[in-house]
Amino acid sequence: GTIVRRHRIPLPPPHEDQFYTIDHFNINIEVILYARRYKIIDCDQFTKNFLRKMGVRLNTPTSRPDDPYTKERQKILDSMKPLRPYERIDTLKQFLEHDGHVLRFFCVWDDPESMFHDPRELVLHYYLSDDTIDIKEITPVNSGRDAVPLFLRRDKLPKYAPTGLYQPGTITSRTVLNVFGKLVGNRGRYILDNRAVHQEFYRDSDLKIGAVINVWGRKITLCDCDEFTKEYYRTKYGI
C-alpha cells in the first residue's frame, strides 16, 4: 500500500523546518523520509527529461539489491525439480490468447464421382484456440443437392501417412508389451514401448492460398481467405 501519503515532507534534522523539493532528488542517491532511508535506483523517461530541462546532471542508474528470501526460495524450488521432468503442454495459454480467433479459407473440391464433375465450393475454418478445423459446403440455390450442416465436423485434421491412413488402434501414446504372460507364478509381466506412432495434424503453417490439403481422401484446394487471415499470415509468417 501507500507508505507515505501525498504531502510536503520535511527534511531530516537539523533542517526539519525545510521541505523536500525537486532539487533534492537524483538517481543513485539516498533520501531520508521520516527516519527511513530510501535509495533511488532509477526513474522513468518523463522524469529524466524533466530533470535534464532543469539542468540537473543525472547519475548512472544502479541495480536493485537481491532479496535474501527470494534467493533462498528459488534455491529450494530448483532443488525440487525432478531429474526427468515430464513435458507439459500448456493448452490453456493458447486458448486464452486465441479464443475467438478463426482463420477462414475459401476452397474448391472437384468431385470426380459427381455426374457433371462440377466443382464444390467450401469454406474452411481453422480455430487458433485448439488447432481444429471444420469445413462447410456452400450449396447454390436450385443446385439439386441436399444441404448438410457440415462437410467436416470440427476436429483436428490428420495428415496422410506415406502408406495411407493409419488403421484404428495404431496411433497411441504408448504400447504395452506382454513379456511373460502368466507363466511366472500366474502373474503377468509387462513393459512399455515408447516407439508409438504419432499422427501429424494440419497446422496453420500448412494452410496457404494455392495449397492442396487431403481431407480424408478428398483433395481440396485453398483459393482465397478473408482479411483477418491475410493479416494473421502477414504478421506471423511474413507472407
mmCIF file of C-alpha atoms in Angstrom:
data_model
loop_
_atom_site.group_PDB
_atom_site.id
_atom_site.type_symbol
_atom_site.label_atom_id
_atom_site.label_comp_id
_atom_site.label_asym_id
_atom_site.label_seq_id
_atom_site.Cartn_x
_atom_site.Cartn_y
_atom_site.Cartn_z
ATOM 1 C CA GLY A 1 0.000 0.000 0.000
ATOM 2 C CA THR A 2 0.904 3.666 0.303
ATOM 3 C CA ILE A 3 3.827 4.129 2.697
ATOM 4 C CA VAL A 4 3.775 7.943 2.635
ATOM 5 C CA ARG A 5 0.695 9.821 1.534
ATOM 6 C CA ARG A 6 0.914 12.849 -0.736
ATOM 7 C CA HIS A 7 2.049 15.924 1.200
ATOM 8 C CA ARG A 8 5.088 18.130 1.793
ATOM 9 C CA ILE A 9 7.771 16.108 3.560
ATOM 10 C CA PRO A 10 10.221 17.888 5.894
ATOM 11 C CA LEU A 11 13.948 17.366 5.630
ATOM 12 C CA PRO A 12 15.712 15.292 8.277
ATOM 13 C CA PRO A 13 17.168 17.075 11.333
ATOM 14 C CA PRO A 14 18.666 19.598 11.820
ATOM 15 C CA HIS A 15 16.774 21.076 8.804
ATOM 16 C CA GLU A 16 13.292 19.921 9.778
ATOM 17 C CA ASP A 17 11.951 23.448 9.227
ATOM 18 C CA GLN A 18 12.522 22.997 5.459
ATOM 19 C CA PHE A 19 10.849 20.659 2.944
ATOM 20 C CA TYR A 20 11.970 18.400 0.117
ATOM 21 C CA THR A 21 11.954 19.983 -3.338
ATOM 22 C CA ILE A 22 12.811 18.743 -6.807
ATOM 23 C CA ASP A 23 16.406 19.845 -6.247
ATOM 24 C CA HIS A 24 16.903 17.144 -3.601
ATOM 25 C CA PHE A 25 16.216 14.229 -5.978
ATOM 26 C CA ASN A 26 18.512 12.421 -8.396
ATOM 27 C CA ILE A 27 19.328 8.884 -9.467
ATOM 28 C CA ASN A 28 21.603 6.716 -7.300
ATOM 29 C CA ILE A 29 21.264 8.822 -4.160
ATOM 30 C CA GLU A 30 19.702 8.252 -0.726
ATOM 31 C CA VAL A 31 16.880 10.253 0.837
ATOM 32 C CA ILE A 32 15.583 10.085 4.419
ATOM 33 C CA LEU A 33 11.818 10.242 4.829
ATOM 34 C CA TYR A 34 10.708 10.250 8.454
ATOM 35 C CA ALA A 35 13.852 8.471 9.693
ATOM 36 C CA ARG A 36 13.647 5.854 6.944
ATOM 37 C CA ARG A 37 16.454 5.764 4.408
ATOM 38 C CA TYR A 38 15.477 5.113 0.781
ATOM 39 C CA LYS A 39 17.811 4.709 -2.184
ATOM 40 C CA ILE A 40 16.632 5.929 -5.595
ATOM 41 C CA ILE A 41 17.889 3.454 -8.201
ATOM 42 C CA ASP A 42 16.183 4.804 -11.361
ATOM 43 C CA CYS A 43 13.277 6.873 -12.721
ATOM 44 C CA ASP A 44 11.017 6.915 -15.756
ATOM 45 C CA GLN A 45 11.710 8.717 -19.024
ATOM 46 C CA PHE A 46 9.412 11.659 -18.265
ATOM 47 C CA THR A 47 11.254 12.357 -15.011
ATOM 48 C CA LYS A 48 14.629 12.153 -16.752
ATOM 49 C CA ASN A 49 13.557 14.640 -19.405
ATOM 50 C CA PHE A 50 12.135 16.981 -16.769
ATOM 51 C CA LEU A 51 15.325 16.949 -14.679
ATOM 52 C CA ARG A 52 17.537 17.470 -17.724
ATOM 53 C CA LYS A 53 15.499 20.526 -18.762
ATOM 54 C CA MET A 54 16.094 21.946 -15.274
ATOM 55 C CA GLY A 55 19.837 21.489 -15.753
ATOM 56 C CA VAL A 56 20.248 18.535 -13.417
ATOM 57 C CA ARG A 57 23.074 16.124 -14.287
ATOM 58 C CA LEU A 58 21.603 12.654 -13.813
ATOM 59 C CA ASN A 59 23.662 9.941 -12.161
ATOM 60 C CA THR A 60 24.054 6.461 -13.569
ATOM 61 C CA PRO A 61 21.165 4.122 -12.607
ATOM 62 C CA THR A 62 22.027 1.345 -10.189
ATOM 63 C CA SER A 63 20.683 -2.184 -9.865
ATOM 64 C CA ARG A 64 18.156 -3.345 -7.321
ATOM 65 C CA PRO A 65 19.684 -5.384 -4.464
ATOM 66 C CA ASP A 66 18.802 -9.059 -4.236
ATOM 67 C CA ASP A 67 16.147 -10.167 -1.817
ATOM 68 C CA PRO A 68 17.584 -12.859 0.507
ATOM 69 C CA TYR A 69 14.203 -14.536 0.922
ATOM 70 C CA THR A 70 13.593 -14.701 -2.837
ATOM 71 C CA LYS A 71 17.053 -16.173 -3.454
ATOM 72 C CA GLU A 72 16.572 -18.806 -0.753
ATOM 73 C CA ARG A 73 13.101 -19.641 -2.041
ATOM 74 C CA GLN A 74 14.378 -20.033 -5.603
ATOM 75 C CA LYS A 75 17.142 -22.306 -4.369
ATOM 76 C CA ILE A 76 14.531 -24.571 -2.735
ATOM 77 C CA LEU A 77 12.384 -24.623 -5.881
ATOM 78 C CA ASP A 78 15.367 -25.524 -8.067
ATOM 79 C CA SER A 79 16.244 -28.441 -5.807
ATOM 80 C CA MET A 80 12.671 -29.767 -6.062
ATOM 81 C CA LYS A 81 12.765 -30.152 -9.863
ATOM 82 C CA PRO A 82 12.724 -33.837 -10.904
ATOM 83 C CA LEU A 83 15.647 -35.294 -12.794
ATOM 84 C CA ARG A 84 13.407 -36.278 -15.715
ATOM 85 C CA PRO A 85 10.589 -33.725 -15.868
ATOM 86 C CA TYR A 86 7.595 -34.640 -17.956
ATOM 87 C CA GLU A 87 6.733 -32.470 -20.914
ATOM 88 C CA ARG A 88 3.794 -30.243 -20.076
ATOM 89 C CA ILE A 89 1.644 -28.991 -22.917
ATOM 90 C CA ASP A 90 0.078 -25.686 -21.946
ATOM 91 C CA THR A 91 -3.153 -25.608 -23.927
ATOM 92 C CA LEU A 92 -4.785 -23.036 -21.650
ATOM 93 C CA LYS A 93 -2.353 -20.311 -22.740
ATOM 94 C CA GLN A 94 -3.117 -20.939 -26.402
ATOM 95 C CA PHE A 95 -6.856 -20.882 -25.677
ATOM 96 C CA LEU A 96 -6.698 -17.598 -23.734
ATOM 97 C CA GLU A 97 -4.578 -15.879 -26.389
ATOM 98 C CA HIS A 98 -6.572 -17.023 -29.436
ATOM 99 C CA ASP A 99 -10.092 -17.623 -28.150
ATOM 100 C CA GLY A 100 -12.463 -16.454 -30.869
ATOM 101 C CA HIS A 101 -9.711 -16.100 -33.492
ATOM 102 C CA VAL A 102 -10.645 -18.110 -36.574
ATOM 103 C CA LEU A 103 -8.859 -18.322 -39.926
ATOM 104 C CA ARG A 104 -11.245 -18.613 -42.864
ATOM 105 C CA PHE A 105 -10.274 -20.015 -46.255
ATOM 106 C CA PHE A 106 -12.438 -20.329 -49.363
ATOM 107 C CA CYS A 107 -11.839 -23.708 -51.001
ATOM 108 C CA VAL A 108 -12.800 -25.777 -54.028
ATOM 109 C CA TRP A 109 -13.217 -29.547 -54.266
ATOM 110 C CA ASP A 110 -13.505 -31.088 -57.721
ATOM 111 C CA ASP A 111 -15.646 -34.154 -57.013
ATOM 112 C CA PRO A 112 -14.571 -36.843 -59.513
ATOM 113 C CA GLU A 113 -17.571 -39.036 -58.714
ATOM 114 C CA SER A 114 -20.238 -36.438 -59.383
ATOM 115 C CA MET A 115 -22.344 -36.669 -62.529
ATOM 116 C CA PHE A 116 -21.317 -33.347 -64.049
ATOM 117 C CA HIS A 117 -17.856 -33.040 -62.435
ATOM 118 C CA ASP A 118 -18.707 -29.538 -61.227
ATOM 119 C CA PRO A 119 -16.528 -28.002 -58.509
ATOM 120 C CA ARG A 120 -17.888 -27.842 -54.967
ATOM 121 C CA GLU A 121 -17.331 -24.578 -53.103
ATOM 122 C CA LEU A 122 -16.314 -24.942 -49.446
ATOM 123 C CA VAL A 123 -15.393 -22.697 -46.528
ATOM 124 C CA LEU A 124 -12.668 -23.939 -44.181
ATOM 125 C CA HIS A 125 -12.394 -22.590 -40.634
ATOM 126 C CA TYR A 126 -9.184 -23.058 -38.659
ATOM 127 C CA TYR A 127 -9.632 -22.352 -34.933
ATOM 128 C CA LEU A 128 -6.421 -20.945 -33.440
ATOM 129 C CA SER A 129 -7.523 -21.717 -29.882
ATOM 130 C CA ASP A 130 -7.156 -25.500 -30.266
ATOM 131 C CA ASP A 131 -5.868 -26.102 -33.859
ATOM 132 C CA THR A 132 -9.121 -27.702 -35.004
ATOM 133 C CA ILE A 133 -10.731 -27.456 -38.448
ATOM 134 C CA ASP A 134 -14.275 -27.588 -39.747
ATOM 135 C CA ILE A 135 -15.476 -27.276 -43.338
ATOM 136 C CA LYS A 136 -18.855 -26.132 -44.562
ATOM 137 C CA GLU A 137 -20.166 -26.523 -48.115
ATOM 138 C CA ILE A 138 -21.750 -23.600 -49.930
ATOM 139 C CA THR A 139 -24.778 -25.086 -51.670
ATOM 140 C CA PRO A 140 -26.023 -22.920 -54.566
ATOM 141 C CA VAL A 141 -29.713 -22.266 -54.958
ATOM 142 C CA ASN A 142 -31.541 -24.849 -57.086
ATOM 143 C CA SER A 143 -28.443 -26.989 -57.330
ATOM 144 C CA GLY A 144 -30.339 -30.204 -56.695
ATOM 145 C CA ARG A 145 -28.111 -31.124 -53.771
ATOM 146 C CA ASP A 146 -29.231 -31.761 -50.232
ATOM 147 C CA ALA A 147 -27.929 -29.152 -47.814
ATOM 148 C CA VAL A 148 -25.910 -30.681 -44.974
ATOM 149 C CA PRO A 149 -24.903 -28.846 -41.799
ATOM 150 C CA LEU A 150 -21.157 -29.523 -42.154
ATOM 151 C CA PHE A 151 -18.905 -31.063 -44.785
ATOM 152 C CA LEU A 152 -16.411 -31.855 -41.983
ATOM 153 C CA ARG A 153 -17.194 -31.516 -38.305
ATOM 154 C CA ARG A 154 -14.806 -29.587 -36.081
ATOM 155 C CA ASP A 155 -11.810 -31.693 -35.121
ATOM 156 C CA LYS A 156 -8.089 -31.947 -35.734
ATOM 157 C CA LEU A 157 -7.465 -32.918 -39.346
ATOM 158 C CA PRO A 158 -4.802 -35.642 -39.636
ATOM 159 C CA LYS A 159 -2.255 -35.723 -42.418
ATOM 160 C CA TYR A 160 -1.941 -38.798 -44.561
ATOM 161 C CA ALA A 161 0.760 -41.317 -43.765
ATOM 162 C CA PRO A 162 3.141 -42.367 -46.586
ATOM 163 C CA THR A 163 1.183 -45.609 -46.941
ATOM 164 C CA GLY A 164 -2.255 -44.069 -46.454
ATOM 165 C CA LEU A 165 -4.350 -43.613 -43.356
ATOM 166 C CA TYR A 166 -3.390 -45.327 -40.118
ATOM 167 C CA GLN A 167 -5.583 -48.192 -39.014
ATOM 168 C CA PRO A 168 -7.656 -47.849 -35.816
ATOM 169 C CA GLY A 169 -5.565 -48.607 -32.750
ATOM 170 C CA THR A 170 -2.254 -47.856 -34.473
ATOM 171 C CA ILE A 171 -1.976 -44.295 -33.181
ATOM 172 C CA THR A 172 -1.323 -44.499 -29.437
ATOM 173 C CA SER A 173 0.793 -42.582 -26.968
ATOM 174 C CA ARG A 174 2.348 -45.826 -25.702
ATOM 175 C CA THR A 175 2.338 -49.544 -26.466
ATOM 176 C CA VAL A 176 2.008 -52.188 -23.735
ATOM 177 C CA LEU A 177 4.012 -55.343 -24.399
ATOM 178 C CA ASN A 178 3.156 -58.609 -22.629
ATOM 179 C CA VAL A 179 6.541 -60.162 -21.897
ATOM 180 C CA PHE A 180 5.819 -63.345 -19.932
ATOM 181 C CA GLY A 181 2.046 -63.563 -19.982
ATOM 182 C CA LYS A 182 1.017 -65.566 -16.897
ATOM 183 C CA LEU A 183 3.745 -68.171 -16.995
ATOM 184 C CA VAL A 184 5.685 -66.886 -13.977
ATOM 185 C CA GLY A 185 3.698 -67.543 -10.818
ATOM 186 C CA ASN A 186 0.432 -66.883 -12.628
ATOM 187 C CA ARG A 187 1.415 -63.205 -12.775
ATOM 188 C CA GLY A 188 1.988 -61.262 -15.948
ATOM 189 C CA ARG A 189 4.978 -59.049 -16.693
ATOM 190 C CA TYR A 190 4.538 -56.023 -18.888
ATOM 191 C CA ILE A 191 6.769 -53.288 -20.262
ATOM 192 C CA LEU A 192 6.024 -50.053 -22.119
ATOM 193 C CA ASP A 193 7.270 -49.471 -25.639
ATOM 194 C CA ASN A 194 7.684 -45.756 -26.349
ATOM 195 C CA ARG A 195 8.123 -46.306 -30.082
ATOM 196 C CA ALA A 196 4.497 -45.468 -30.675
ATOM 197 C CA VAL A 197 3.150 -43.947 -33.868
ATOM 198 C CA HIS A 198 2.347 -40.261 -33.549
ATOM 199 C CA GLN A 199 -0.112 -38.791 -36.009
ATOM 200 C CA GLU A 200 0.656 -35.406 -37.543
ATOM 201 C CA PHE A 201 -2.167 -32.918 -37.955
ATOM 202 C CA TYR A 202 -2.633 -29.907 -40.191
ATOM 203 C CA ARG A 203 -1.416 -26.672 -38.579
ATOM 204 C CA ASP A 204 -1.780 -23.052 -39.578
ATOM 205 C CA SER A 205 1.661 -23.207 -41.220
ATOM 206 C CA ASP A 206 0.332 -25.821 -43.689
ATOM 207 C CA LEU A 207 -2.534 -23.644 -44.907
ATOM 208 C CA LYS A 208 -1.853 -21.093 -47.606
ATOM 209 C CA ILE A 209 -3.513 -19.876 -50.784
ATOM 210 C CA GLY A 210 -2.902 -22.371 -53.584
ATOM 211 C CA ALA A 211 -2.141 -25.270 -51.244
ATOM 212 C CA VAL A 212 -3.897 -28.619 -51.631
ATOM 213 C CA ILE A 213 -4.858 -30.457 -48.447
ATOM 214 C CA ASN A 214 -6.087 -34.008 -48.105
ATOM 215 C CA VAL A 215 -9.371 -34.172 -46.182
ATOM 216 C CA TRP A 216 -9.938 -37.883 -45.628
ATOM 217 C CA GLY A 217 -9.120 -38.747 -49.238
ATOM 218 C CA ARG A 218 -10.633 -35.631 -50.806
ATOM 219 C CA LYS A 219 -8.123 -33.174 -52.262
ATOM 220 C CA ILE A 220 -9.272 -29.644 -51.525
ATOM 221 C CA THR A 221 -7.609 -26.543 -52.987
ATOM 222 C CA LEU A 222 -7.406 -23.340 -50.934
ATOM 223 C CA CYS A 223 -8.266 -20.447 -53.260
ATOM 224 C CA ASP A 224 -8.706 -17.379 -51.074
ATOM 225 C CA CYS A 225 -9.099 -16.157 -47.478
ATOM 226 C CA ASP A 226 -10.585 -13.224 -45.593
ATOM 227 C CA GLU A 227 -8.789 -10.068 -44.440
ATOM 228 C CA PHE A 228 -8.208 -11.293 -40.871
ATOM 229 C CA THR A 229 -6.480 -14.412 -42.196
ATOM 230 C CA LYS A 230 -4.311 -12.352 -44.559
ATOM 231 C CA GLU A 231 -3.262 -10.039 -41.745
ATOM 232 C CA TYR A 232 -2.507 -13.045 -39.490
ATOM 233 C CA TYR A 233 -0.153 -14.647 -42.010
ATOM 234 C CA ARG A 234 1.377 -11.280 -42.829
ATOM 235 C CA THR A 235 2.149 -10.645 -39.168
ATOM 236 C CA LYS A 236 3.222 -14.127 -38.014
ATOM 237 C CA TYR A 237 4.885 -15.619 -41.104
ATOM 238 C CA GLY A 238 5.635 -12.542 -43.214
ATOM 239 C CA ILE A 239 3.550 -13.896 -46.097
#
